Amino acid sequence: MASKPTILAVDDDPVVSQAIVRDLRKRYGGEYRLVSATSGGEALALLDELILRDRSVALVVSDQMMPQMTGIEMLAEVREKSPESKLLLLTAYADTDVAIRAINDIALDYYMFKPWDPPEEQLYPVVDGLLDDWVDAHPPETSEVRVLGHRWSERSYEIKTFLARNHVPYRWLDLERDEEARLLLDLAKRTADDLPLVLVPDGDSLASPSTRDLAAALGLRTRAEQTLYDLCIVGAGPAGLAAAVYAASEGLSTVVVERDAPGGQAAQSASIENYLGFPKGLSGADLTHRAVAQAARFGAETVLASGVTGFETRGPVRAVLLEGGDSIEARAVLVATGVSYRRLDAPGVEELGMRGVYYGASANEALQCEGEDVYIVGAANSAGQAVLNFARHARRVVMLVRGSELEAGMSQYLVDRIRSTPNVEVRLNTEVGAVSGEGHLERLTLVDRASGDEEEVRASWLFVFIGATPRTDWVGDVARDAKGFLLTGQEMMASPSGEQWPLPRPPFALETSVPGVFAAGDVRQDSMKRVASAVGEGAMSVYLVHRYLATI
């Protein structure tokens, strides 16, 4: 039987040490093994013993002010020995600055002030969040989906991306590198023509399944349960998820329709460090996971792997049309489909497809580039976050920037971090002139935009983070600007489409040219393209939906 993961509590005051262990055992003793130490040295010795015995350490809780070795000094060594353990510092208010520095210096996960009474209000909510994050990253092996395929297979890449972005634990087995993959293929009585092969625990093997079939096999919801909703939200990015939380919590029957996976572009961010309330930052996947759970808690439905093809006005009802002929009817619709990265316009790109050239990147894709060179195109925050994430694993990361400076489109904190990372090279005034390779990416032609000089480099990985193309091809006659972004409120009325507004009242702030159809987030014209602003617009849209529903 697998042993329980460990929680290690450290405090030089035996009374305090006993108290923290008592409170932690009361809440977590059923699922975790609680051990304690009264000094940093003793704690590190215990940690060494646990590591030698292959025992997982989920959380280390330490006091800051201890003799010989402070809590931060001890936790810094814990981070080196057990990098995936969650670290919680207990400190006095006077040591706040030290704790904040530790967030950057040793990736401290959280700090809180002593005393922690009552633990139900002060301690447990913090520890719950840390342990939930640790459990998400360490699923039992028996619950893992296994994906068998080839490294350069487009369909394999799509399936892995779908699983990762839907927070489904999986293990990738490359048929060319892993003997286990070849054995499993034989046991499943499949051939290479069936790849990628998805092995679902307690389910049938799936040969190159569609995302909809895969979602159904995993028990994810792919159909709406009700015949009519108050609000249908198209798109489960930050704006859509925020709207779902507020709408469902305020009693509106709510459904969210998502083509790919919740989170949108934000879900692919390895670290969002300027989001209010998270001084250490959080990953886009973590933010998405929390938001999805929060929306579900209030009763919002999420329908996955369902592409939207159009919508119709059916009297007072708006119908969102889905692939396959299904539709969802609602009294109001919110378009929160966000944007996708613009395709790279260079010879060879379309021929290679997703065999070395990718658009965006989830945080876990960096692991596949261990020890290799990675090229990233783009200079906005999303590109900067990806550069730093890949730099943790790749031998070298080369950032290709069309402009003459990074600061033009990137937050300063990311610029500073990139310039201080030794294995990151920034090439300004540079663009991709062509890509080539036999069956997958092998070479890039780089063009100096100032001189016109060309250079050919060897490369297997190219990740593109450029431009923003709105997903509005399905909205029909709803007013858009020349680039496809939706016009809302006064901006819509100021356009030629405003002459077609059918009601005597003016449109609400986020309302499109069709009454009862709203837009929020990056899909709107002149939106801020920041997670916080998308969340704000999603919340604001629910207030406007209430006002609209009161008029019909």
PDB file of C-alpha atoms in Angstrom, residues 254-453:
ATOM      1  CA  THR A 254     -26.269  29.422 -16.502  1.00  0.00           C
ATOM      2  CA  VAL A 255     -24.467  27.271 -19.050  1.00  0.00           C
ATOM      3  CA  VAL A 256     -20.952  27.776 -20.421  1.00  0.00           C
ATOM      4  CA  VAL A 257     -20.071  26.353 -23.835  1.00  0.00           C
ATOM      5  CA  GLU A 258     -16.381  25.781 -24.557  1.00  0.00           C
ATOM      6  CA  ARG A 259     -14.900  24.415 -27.791  1.00  0.00           C
ATOM      7  CA  ASP A 260     -11.516  23.352 -26.420  1.00  0.00           C
ATOM      8  CA  ALA A 261     -10.919  23.658 -22.678  1.00  0.00           C
ATOM      9  CA  PRO A 262     -11.586  26.219 -19.943  1.00  0.00           C
ATOM     10  CA  GLY A 263      -9.178  29.102 -19.437  1.00  0.00           C
ATOM     11  CA  GLY A 264      -8.588  30.404 -22.936  1.00  0.00           C
ATOM     12  CA  GLN A 265      -5.125  31.836 -23.618  1.00  0.00           C
ATOM     13  CA  ALA A 266      -4.730  32.640 -19.919  1.00  0.00           C
ATOM     14  CA  ALA A 267      -4.787  28.919 -19.073  1.00  0.00           C
ATOM     15  CA  GLN A 268      -1.558  28.454 -21.036  1.00  0.00           C
ATOM     16  CA  SER A 269       0.340  30.993 -18.951  1.00  0.00           C
ATOM     17  CA  ALA A 270       3.007  29.420 -16.747  1.00  0.00           C
ATOM     18  CA  SER A 271       2.764  32.287 -14.253  1.00  0.00           C
ATOM     19  CA  ILE A 272       0.482  35.315 -13.887  1.00  0.00           C
ATOM     20  CA  GLU A 273       2.390  37.488 -11.439  1.00  0.00           C
ATOM     21  CA  ASN A 274       0.412  40.747 -11.600  1.00  0.00           C
ATOM     22  CA  TYR A 275      -3.026  39.376 -10.717  1.00  0.00           C
ATOM     23  CA  LEU A 276      -4.421  41.074  -7.620  1.00  0.00           C
ATOM     24  CA  GLY A 277      -4.264  39.059  -4.425  1.00  0.00           C
ATOM     25  CA  PHE A 278      -1.577  36.550  -5.444  1.00  0.00           C
ATOM     26  CA  PRO A 279       1.817  38.008  -4.458  1.00  0.00           C
ATOM     27  CA  LYS A 280       3.641  34.848  -5.521  1.00  0.00           C
ATOM     28  CA  GLY A 281       1.659  34.742  -8.745  1.00  0.00           C
ATOM     29  CA  LEU A 282      -0.289  31.751  -9.971  1.00  0.00           C
ATOM     30  CA  SER A 283      -0.350  29.712 -13.125  1.00  0.00           C
ATOM     31  CA  GLY A 284      -3.091  30.150 -15.663  1.00  0.00           C
ATOM     32  CA  ALA A 285      -4.002  26.499 -15.172  1.00  0.00           C
ATOM     33  CA  ASP A 286      -4.388  27.056 -11.416  1.00  0.00           C
ATOM     34  CA  LEU A 287      -6.543  30.142 -11.904  1.00  0.00           C
ATOM     35  CA  THR A 288      -8.707  28.251 -14.394  1.00  0.00           C
ATOM     36  CA  HIS A 289      -9.042  25.208 -12.144  1.00  0.00           C
ATOM     37  CA  ARG A 290     -10.190  27.360  -9.227  1.00  0.00           C
ATOM     38  CA  ALA A 291     -12.624  29.339 -11.385  1.00  0.00           C
ATOM     39  CA  VAL A 292     -14.195  26.220 -12.914  1.00  0.00           C
ATOM     40  CA  ALA A 293     -14.677  24.709  -9.453  1.00  0.00           C
ATOM     41  CA  GLN A 294     -16.160  27.967  -8.168  1.00  0.00           C
ATOM     42  CA  ALA A 295     -18.648  28.205 -11.048  1.00  0.00           C
ATOM     43  CA  ALA A 296     -19.668  24.570 -10.580  1.00  0.00           C
ATOM     44  CA  ARG A 297     -20.155  25.128  -6.866  1.00  0.00           C
ATOM     45  CA  PHE A 298     -22.801  27.758  -7.621  1.00  0.00           C
ATOM     46  CA  GLY A 299     -24.527  25.502 -10.140  1.00  0.00           C
ATOM     47  CA  ALA A 300     -23.250  26.707 -13.523  1.00  0.00           C
ATOM     48  CA  GLU A 301     -23.041  23.977 -16.174  1.00  0.00           C
ATOM     49  CA  THR A 302     -20.031  23.659 -18.469  1.00  0.00           C
ATOM     50  CA  VAL A 303     -20.408  21.934 -21.834  1.00  0.00           C
ATOM     51  CA  LEU A 304     -17.016  20.942 -23.259  1.00  0.00           C
ATOM     52  CA  ALA A 305     -15.674  19.923 -26.670  1.00  0.00           C
ATOM     53  CA  SER A 306     -18.555  21.710 -28.377  1.00  0.00           C
ATOM     54  CA  GLY A 307     -17.817  24.139 -31.177  1.00  0.00           C
ATOM     55  CA  VAL A 308     -20.321  26.932 -31.803  1.00  0.00           C
ATOM     56  CA  THR A 309     -21.344  27.414 -35.442  1.00  0.00           C
ATOM     57  CA  GLY A 310     -23.859  30.261 -35.163  1.00  0.00           C
ATOM     58  CA  PHE A 311     -26.864  31.627 -33.334  1.00  0.00           C
ATOM     59  CA  GLU A 312     -30.452  32.448 -34.081  1.00  0.00           C
ATOM     60  CA  THR A 313     -33.045  34.816 -32.663  1.00  0.00           C
ATOM     61  CA  ARG A 314     -36.186  32.876 -31.798  1.00  0.00           C
ATOM     62  CA  GLY A 315     -38.551  35.516 -30.519  1.00  0.00           C
ATOM     63  CA  PRO A 316     -37.422  36.478 -26.999  1.00  0.00           C
ATOM     64  CA  VAL A 317     -34.975  33.559 -26.968  1.00  0.00           C
ATOM     65  CA  ARG A 318     -31.447  33.362 -28.384  1.00  0.00           C
ATOM     66  CA  ALA A 319     -30.318  29.971 -29.678  1.00  0.00           C
ATOM     67  CA  VAL A 320     -26.626  29.083 -29.808  1.00  0.00           C
ATOM     68  CA  LEU A 321     -26.026  26.536 -32.575  1.00  0.00           C
ATOM     69  CA  LEU A 322     -23.494  23.755 -31.999  1.00  0.00           C
ATOM     70  CA  GLU A 323     -21.544  21.406 -34.231  1.00  0.00           C
ATOM     71  CA  GLY A 324     -23.520  18.273 -34.981  1.00  0.00           C
ATOM     72  CA  GLY A 325     -26.866  20.089 -35.130  1.00  0.00           C
ATOM     73  CA  ASP A 326     -27.544  20.614 -31.417  1.00  0.00           C
ATOM     74  CA  SER A 327     -28.481  23.999 -30.003  1.00  0.00           C
ATOM     75  CA  ILE A 328     -28.805  25.679 -26.615  1.00  0.00           C
ATOM     76  CA  GLU A 329     -31.559  28.195 -25.963  1.00  0.00           C
ATOM     77  CA  ALA A 330     -31.188  31.058 -23.506  1.00  0.00           C
ATOM     78  CA  ARG A 331     -32.852  34.360 -22.726  1.00  0.00           C
ATOM     79  CA  ALA A 332     -29.486  36.139 -23.010  1.00  0.00           C
ATOM     80  CA  VAL A 333     -26.089  35.282 -24.524  1.00  0.00           C
ATOM     81  CA  LEU A 334     -22.609  36.426 -23.553  1.00  0.00           C
ATOM     82  CA  VAL A 335     -19.871  36.111 -26.173  1.00  0.00           C
ATOM     83  CA  ALA A 336     -16.556  35.578 -24.362  1.00  0.00           C
ATOM     84  CA  THR A 337     -14.662  33.595 -26.983  1.00  0.00           C
ATOM     85  CA  GLY A 338     -11.468  35.609 -26.605  1.00  0.00           C
ATOM     86  CA  VAL A 339      -8.778  35.561 -29.250  1.00  0.00           C
ATOM     87  CA  SER A 340      -6.395  33.055 -30.781  1.00  0.00           C
ATOM     88  CA  TYR A 341      -2.782  33.588 -31.795  1.00  0.00           C
ATOM     89  CA  ARG A 342      -2.270  34.744 -35.366  1.00  0.00           C
ATOM     90  CA  ARG A 343      -0.757  32.204 -37.740  1.00  0.00           C
ATOM     91  CA  LEU A 344       2.881  32.700 -38.633  1.00  0.00           C
ATOM     92  CA  ASP A 345       3.169  33.901 -42.220  1.00  0.00           C
ATOM     93  CA  ALA A 346       6.336  32.230 -43.486  1.00  0.00           C
ATOM     94  CA  PRO A 347       7.130  29.656 -46.202  1.00  0.00           C
ATOM     95  CA  GLY A 348       6.958  26.069 -44.930  1.00  0.00           C
ATOM     96  CA  VAL A 349       4.671  26.729 -41.945  1.00  0.00           C
ATOM     97  CA  GLU A 350       1.494  25.287 -43.415  1.00  0.00           C
ATOM     98  CA  GLU A 351       3.330  22.233 -44.764  1.00  0.00           C
ATOM     99  CA  LEU A 352       4.766  21.352 -41.351  1.00  0.00           C
ATOM    100  CA  GLY A 353       1.548  22.011 -39.421  1.00  0.00           C
ATOM    101  CA  MET A 354       1.914  21.198 -35.715  1.00  0.00           C
ATOM    102  CA  ARG A 355       5.061  19.129 -36.129  1.00  0.00           C
ATOM    103  CA  GLY A 356       7.438  21.516 -34.451  1.00  0.00           C
ATOM    104  CA  VAL A 357       5.532  24.801 -34.959  1.00  0.00           C
ATOM    105  CA  TYR A 358       3.002  25.510 -32.211  1.00  0.00           C
ATOM    106  CA  TYR A 359       0.726  28.390 -31.262  1.00  0.00           C
ATOM    107  CA  GLY A 360       0.807  29.153 -27.565  1.00  0.00           C
ATOM    108  CA  ALA A 361       2.072  26.604 -25.056  1.00  0.00           C
ATOM    109  CA  SER A 362       0.740  25.096 -21.843  1.00  0.00           C
ATOM    110  CA  ALA A 363       3.028  25.165 -18.811  1.00  0.00           C
ATOM    111  CA  ASN A 364       3.793  21.423 -18.924  1.00  0.00           C
ATOM    112  CA  GLU A 365       5.043  21.480 -22.528  1.00  0.00           C
ATOM    113  CA  ALA A 366       8.380  22.808 -21.335  1.00  0.00           C
ATOM    114  CA  LEU A 367       9.168  19.354 -19.939  1.00  0.00           C
ATOM    115  CA  GLN A 368       9.228  17.920 -23.457  1.00  0.00           C
ATOM    116  CA  CYS A 369      12.006  20.336 -24.426  1.00  0.00           C
ATOM    117  CA  GLU A 370      14.435  19.237 -21.715  1.00  0.00           C
ATOM    118  CA  GLY A 371      18.008  19.993 -22.772  1.00  0.00           C
ATOM    119  CA  GLU A 372      17.075  21.307 -26.232  1.00  0.00           C
ATOM    120  CA  ASP A 373      16.951  24.710 -27.932  1.00  0.00           C
ATOM    121  CA  VAL A 374      13.591  26.461 -28.085  1.00  0.00           C
ATOM    122  CA  TYR A 375      12.631  29.442 -30.259  1.00  0.00           C
ATOM    123  CA  ILE A 376       9.753  31.709 -29.251  1.00  0.00           C
ATOM    124  CA  VAL A 377       8.188  34.362 -31.493  1.00  0.00           C
ATOM    125  CA  GLY A 378       6.484  37.299 -29.801  1.00  0.00           C
ATOM    126  CA  ALA A 379       7.058  40.103 -27.324  1.00  0.00           C
ATOM    127  CA  ALA A 380       3.880  40.449 -25.261  1.00  0.00           C
ATOM    128  CA  ASN A 381       3.391  39.179 -21.690  1.00  0.00           C
ATOM    129  CA  SER A 382       2.252  35.744 -22.854  1.00  0.00           C
ATOM    130  CA  ALA A 383       5.514  35.289 -24.764  1.00  0.00           C
ATOM    131  CA  GLY A 384       7.570  36.525 -21.823  1.00  0.00           C
ATOM    132  CA  GLN A 385       5.945  34.107 -19.402  1.00  0.00           C
ATOM    133  CA  ALA A 386       6.506  31.246 -21.837  1.00  0.00           C
ATOM    134  CA  VAL A 387      10.196  32.180 -22.220  1.00  0.00           C
ATOM    135  CA  LEU A 388      10.764  31.992 -18.466  1.00  0.00           C
ATOM    136  CA  ASN A 389       8.925  28.698 -18.174  1.00  0.00           C
ATOM    137  CA  PHE A 390      10.847  27.046 -21.012  1.00  0.00           C
ATOM    138  CA  ALA A 391      14.126  28.402 -19.639  1.00  0.00           C
ATOM    139  CA  ARG A 392      13.704  26.164 -16.594  1.00  0.00           C
ATOM    140  CA  HIS A 393      14.072  23.066 -18.783  1.00  0.00           C
ATOM    141  CA  ALA A 394      15.523  23.934 -22.183  1.00  0.00           C
ATOM    142  CA  ARG A 395      19.249  24.244 -22.833  1.00  0.00           C
ATOM    143  CA  ARG A 396      18.677  27.615 -24.492  1.00  0.00           C
ATOM    144  CA  VAL A 397      15.639  29.784 -25.234  1.00  0.00           C
ATOM    145  CA  VAL A 398      15.858  32.268 -28.108  1.00  0.00           C
ATOM    146  CA  MET A 399      13.236  35.021 -28.152  1.00  0.00           C
ATOM    147  CA  LEU A 400      12.566  36.478 -31.595  1.00  0.00           C
ATOM    148  CA  VAL A 401      11.220  40.048 -31.442  1.00  0.00           C
ATOM    149  CA  ARG A 402      10.226  42.072 -34.509  1.00  0.00           C
ATOM    150  CA  GLY A 403      10.575  45.394 -32.691  1.00  0.00           C
ATOM    151  CA  SER A 404      13.630  47.224 -31.393  1.00  0.00           C
ATOM    152  CA  GLU A 405      12.851  46.858 -27.660  1.00  0.00           C
ATOM    153  CA  LEU A 406      11.083  44.501 -25.284  1.00  0.00           C
ATOM    154  CA  GLU A 407       9.474  47.224 -23.192  1.00  0.00           C
ATOM    155  CA  ALA A 408       7.055  48.271 -25.966  1.00  0.00           C
ATOM    156  CA  GLY A 409       4.573  45.476 -25.276  1.00  0.00           C
ATOM    157  CA  MET A 410       5.725  43.664 -22.137  1.00  0.00           C
ATOM    158  CA  SER A 411       5.400  44.385 -18.415  1.00  0.00           C
ATOM    159  CA  GLN A 412       8.631  45.592 -16.859  1.00  0.00           C
ATOM    160  CA  TYR A 413       8.815  42.803 -14.278  1.00  0.00           C
ATOM    161  CA  LEU A 414       8.972  40.255 -17.108  1.00  0.00           C
ATOM    162  CA  VAL A 415      11.544  42.283 -19.050  1.00  0.00           C
ATOM    163  CA  ASP A 416      13.806  42.391 -15.973  1.00  0.00           C
ATOM    164  CA  ARG A 417      13.407  38.651 -15.334  1.00  0.00           C
ATOM    165  CA  ILE A 418      14.167  37.718 -18.939  1.00  0.00           C
ATOM    166  CA  ARG A 419      17.313  39.861 -19.052  1.00  0.00           C
ATOM    167  CA  SER A 420      18.626  38.243 -15.874  1.00  0.00           C
ATOM    168  CA  THR A 421      18.045  34.644 -17.024  1.00  0.00           C
ATOM    169  CA  PRO A 422      21.382  33.296 -18.323  1.00  0.00           C
ATOM    170  CA  ASN A 423      20.076  30.757 -20.861  1.00  0.00           C
ATOM    171  CA  VAL A 424      17.710  33.239 -22.573  1.00  0.00           C
ATOM    172  CA  GLU A 425      18.844  35.076 -25.702  1.00  0.00           C
ATOM    173  CA  VAL A 426      16.755  37.994 -26.994  1.00  0.00           C
ATOM    174  CA  ARG A 427      17.116  38.812 -30.688  1.00  0.00           C
ATOM    175  CA  LEU A 428      15.533  42.162 -31.522  1.00  0.00           C
ATOM    176  CA  ASN A 429      14.552  43.271 -35.037  1.00  0.00           C
ATOM    177  CA  THR A 430      14.304  39.599 -36.004  1.00  0.00           C
ATOM    178  CA  GLU A 431      11.583  37.565 -37.669  1.00  0.00           C
ATOM    179  CA  VAL A 432      11.137  34.068 -39.064  1.00  0.00           C
ATOM    180  CA  GLY A 433      11.656  34.100 -42.823  1.00  0.00           C
ATOM    181  CA  ALA A 434      11.013  30.393 -43.445  1.00  0.00           C
ATOM    182  CA  VAL A 435      10.791  27.000 -41.731  1.00  0.00           C
ATOM    183  CA  SER A 436      11.774  23.619 -43.135  1.00  0.00           C
ATOM    184  CA  GLY A 437      12.347  19.984 -42.232  1.00  0.00           C
ATOM    185  CA  GLU A 438      11.661  16.419 -43.282  1.00  0.00           C
ATOM    186  CA  GLY A 439       8.414  15.457 -41.570  1.00  0.00           C
ATOM    187  CA  HIS A 440       8.962  17.908 -38.704  1.00  0.00           C
ATOM    188  CA  LEU A 441      10.713  21.187 -37.956  1.00  0.00           C
ATOM    189  CA  GLU A 442      14.507  20.991 -38.372  1.00  0.00           C
ATOM    190  CA  ARG A 443      15.583  24.445 -39.555  1.00  0.00           C
ATOM    191  CA  LEU A 444      14.602  28.104 -39.216  1.00  0.00           C
ATOM    192  CA  THR A 445      15.606  30.954 -41.473  1.00  0.00           C
ATOM    193  CA  LEU A 446      15.950  34.098 -39.354  1.00  0.00           C
ATOM    194  CA  VAL A 447      15.844  37.525 -40.990  1.00  0.00           C
ATOM    195  CA  ASP A 448      17.386  40.686 -39.537  1.00  0.00           C
ATOM    196  CA  ARG A 449      14.744  43.332 -40.283  1.00  0.00           C
ATOM    197  CA  ALA A 450      17.269  46.170 -40.145  1.00  0.00           C
ATOM    198  CA  SER A 451      19.905  44.767 -42.501  1.00  0.00           C
ATOM    199  CA  GLY A 452      17.957  42.104 -44.388  1.00  0.00           C
ATOM    200  CA  ASP A 453      20.632  39.514 -43.565  1.00  0.00           C
TER     201      ASP A 453
END
